[in-house]
Amino acid sequence: MVKHIVMWNVKGLTQSERQEAALDIKQRFERLQGVVPGLLYLEVGLDISHVDYACDMVLYTEFDSETSLKAYASHPDHLAIRKELGDVRIARYQVDYQVEAS
């Protein structure tokens, strides 16, 4: 299994504006469940701490293989969301890692 975690900060002059943008992105990503082959699990969380060093949101996904993760990166529905995000996000952080079977 491969885990893919992405965190973003989004545009907005106020906490409320950032929260609204993050909620919109959350809803867009949640539509990918059951659409992308090999995507086993998808969760989007919005920050509730509101500390200055926290990201506004996080995407946590699990894929059945690295091949599926690569296919997700070029899937048309994912690419559409990425394009829409381009105008909204101001920072992005990512970690992908393999989980070995025990």
mmCIF file of C-alpha atoms in Angstrom:
data_model
loop_
_atom_site.group_PDB
_atom_site.id
_atom_site.type_symbol
_atom_site.label_atom_id
_atom_site.label_comp_id
_atom_site.label_asym_id
_atom_site.label_seq_id
_atom_site.Cartn_x
_atom_site.Cartn_y
_atom_site.Cartn_z
ATOM 1 C CA MET A 1 0.000 0.000 0.000
ATOM 2 C CA VAL A 2 1.083 3.571 -0.722
ATOM 3 C CA LYS A 3 -0.012 6.559 1.323
ATOM 4 C CA HIS A 4 -0.198 10.028 -0.242
ATOM 5 C CA ILE A 5 -0.577 13.024 2.057
ATOM 6 C CA VAL A 6 -0.860 16.609 0.853
ATOM 7 C CA MET A 7 -1.323 19.757 2.930
ATOM 8 C CA TRP A 8 -2.271 23.193 1.646
ATOM 9 C CA ASN A 9 -2.682 26.752 2.698
ATOM 10 C CA VAL A 10 -5.353 28.566 0.722
ATOM 11 C CA LYS A 11 -6.013 32.171 -0.206
ATOM 12 C CA GLY A 12 -8.271 34.328 1.898
ATOM 13 C CA LEU A 13 -8.004 37.564 3.833
ATOM 14 C CA THR A 14 -9.907 36.169 6.793
ATOM 15 C CA GLN A 15 -10.147 32.811 8.533
ATOM 16 C CA SER A 16 -13.720 32.561 7.260
ATOM 17 C CA GLU A 17 -12.643 33.068 3.621
ATOM 18 C CA ARG A 18 -9.912 30.430 3.957
ATOM 19 C CA GLN A 19 -12.360 28.029 5.601
ATOM 20 C CA GLU A 20 -14.851 28.520 2.759
ATOM 21 C CA ALA A 21 -12.168 27.883 0.114
ATOM 22 C CA ALA A 22 -10.934 24.791 1.967
ATOM 23 C CA LEU A 23 -14.473 23.406 2.254
ATOM 24 C CA ASP A 24 -14.973 23.806 -1.495
ATOM 25 C CA ILE A 25 -11.715 21.946 -2.202
ATOM 26 C CA LYS A 26 -12.685 19.232 0.289
ATOM 27 C CA GLN A 27 -15.957 18.612 -1.526
ATOM 28 C CA ARG A 28 -14.206 18.435 -4.900
ATOM 29 C CA PHE A 29 -11.689 15.841 -3.685
ATOM 30 C CA GLU A 30 -14.361 13.741 -1.987
ATOM 31 C CA ARG A 31 -15.990 13.241 -5.402
ATOM 32 C CA LEU A 32 -12.937 11.195 -6.454
ATOM 33 C CA GLN A 33 -13.921 8.327 -4.139
ATOM 34 C CA GLY A 34 -15.009 5.365 -6.231
ATOM 35 C CA VAL A 35 -13.873 7.097 -9.442
ATOM 36 C CA VAL A 36 -10.098 6.612 -9.441
ATOM 37 C CA PRO A 37 -8.931 2.984 -9.847
ATOM 38 C CA GLY A 38 -6.685 1.797 -7.011
ATOM 39 C CA LEU A 39 -7.744 4.593 -4.642
ATOM 40 C CA LEU A 40 -8.596 2.661 -1.483
ATOM 41 C CA TYR A 41 -9.263 5.482 0.954
ATOM 42 C CA LEU A 42 -9.613 9.261 0.799
ATOM 43 C CA GLU A 43 -10.051 11.712 3.650
ATOM 44 C CA VAL A 44 -9.881 15.507 3.643
ATOM 45 C CA GLY A 45 -9.477 17.372 6.926
ATOM 46 C CA LEU A 46 -9.829 21.074 7.640
ATOM 47 C CA ASP A 47 -7.673 22.638 10.336
ATOM 48 C CA ILE A 48 -9.419 23.426 13.609
ATOM 49 C CA SER A 49 -6.382 24.615 15.567
ATOM 50 C CA HIS A 50 -6.029 27.965 13.765
ATOM 51 C CA VAL A 51 -2.433 28.273 14.952
ATOM 52 C CA ASP A 52 -0.234 30.349 12.680
ATOM 53 C CA TYR A 53 2.020 27.434 11.651
ATOM 54 C CA ALA A 54 -0.791 25.010 10.735
ATOM 55 C CA CYS A 55 -1.880 24.286 7.180
ATOM 56 C CA ASP A 56 -5.478 25.052 6.299
ATOM 57 C CA MET A 57 -6.244 21.521 5.103
ATOM 58 C CA VAL A 58 -4.892 18.033 4.525
ATOM 59 C CA LEU A 59 -5.639 15.296 1.998
ATOM 60 C CA TYR A 60 -4.919 11.739 3.169
ATOM 61 C CA THR A 61 -5.187 8.949 0.607
ATOM 62 C CA GLU A 62 -4.262 5.282 0.382
ATOM 63 C CA PHE A 63 -3.565 3.479 -2.897
ATOM 64 C CA ASP A 64 -3.149 -0.206 -3.615
ATOM 65 C CA SER A 65 0.186 0.418 -5.374
ATOM 66 C CA GLU A 66 2.649 3.029 -6.551
ATOM 67 C CA THR A 67 1.327 2.425 -10.063
ATOM 68 C CA SER A 68 -2.175 3.430 -8.920
ATOM 69 C CA LEU A 69 -0.794 6.579 -7.278
ATOM 70 C CA LYS A 70 0.940 7.509 -10.537
ATOM 71 C CA ALA A 71 -2.277 6.863 -12.475
ATOM 72 C CA TYR A 72 -4.176 9.081 -10.002
ATOM 73 C CA ALA A 73 -1.717 11.908 -10.675
ATOM 74 C CA SER A 74 -2.732 11.926 -14.343
ATOM 75 C CA HIS A 75 -6.415 10.979 -13.941
ATOM 76 C CA PRO A 76 -8.626 13.573 -15.725
ATOM 77 C CA ASP A 77 -10.841 14.203 -12.669
ATOM 78 C CA HIS A 78 -7.789 14.751 -10.453
ATOM 79 C CA LEU A 79 -6.173 17.027 -13.049
ATOM 80 C CA ALA A 80 -9.347 19.137 -13.176
ATOM 81 C CA ILE A 81 -9.203 19.661 -9.406
ATOM 82 C CA ARG A 82 -5.492 20.500 -9.544
ATOM 83 C CA LYS A 83 -6.192 23.127 -12.192
ATOM 84 C CA GLU A 84 -8.931 24.669 -10.050
ATOM 85 C CA LEU A 85 -6.623 24.615 -7.018
ATOM 86 C CA GLY A 86 -3.976 26.600 -8.856
ATOM 87 C CA ASP A 87 -5.847 29.843 -8.216
ATOM 88 C CA VAL A 88 -6.699 29.069 -4.601
ATOM 89 C CA ARG A 89 -3.668 27.508 -2.948
ATOM 90 C CA ILE A 90 -0.720 29.526 -1.723
ATOM 91 C CA ALA A 91 1.403 26.688 -0.317
ATOM 92 C CA ARG A 92 1.564 22.903 -0.816
ATOM 93 C CA TYR A 93 3.412 20.148 1.036
ATOM 94 C CA GLN A 94 3.427 16.472 0.113
ATOM 95 C CA VAL A 95 4.645 13.112 1.401
ATOM 96 C CA ASP A 96 4.253 9.754 -0.374
ATOM 97 C CA TYR A 97 5.422 6.576 1.287
ATOM 98 C CA GLN A 98 5.189 2.834 0.935
ATOM 99 C CA VAL A 99 3.763 0.744 3.761
ATOM 100 C CA GLU A 100 5.366 -2.674 3.959
ATOM 101 C CA ALA A 101 3.149 -5.625 4.779
ATOM 102 C CA SER A 102 3.861 -7.024 8.232
#
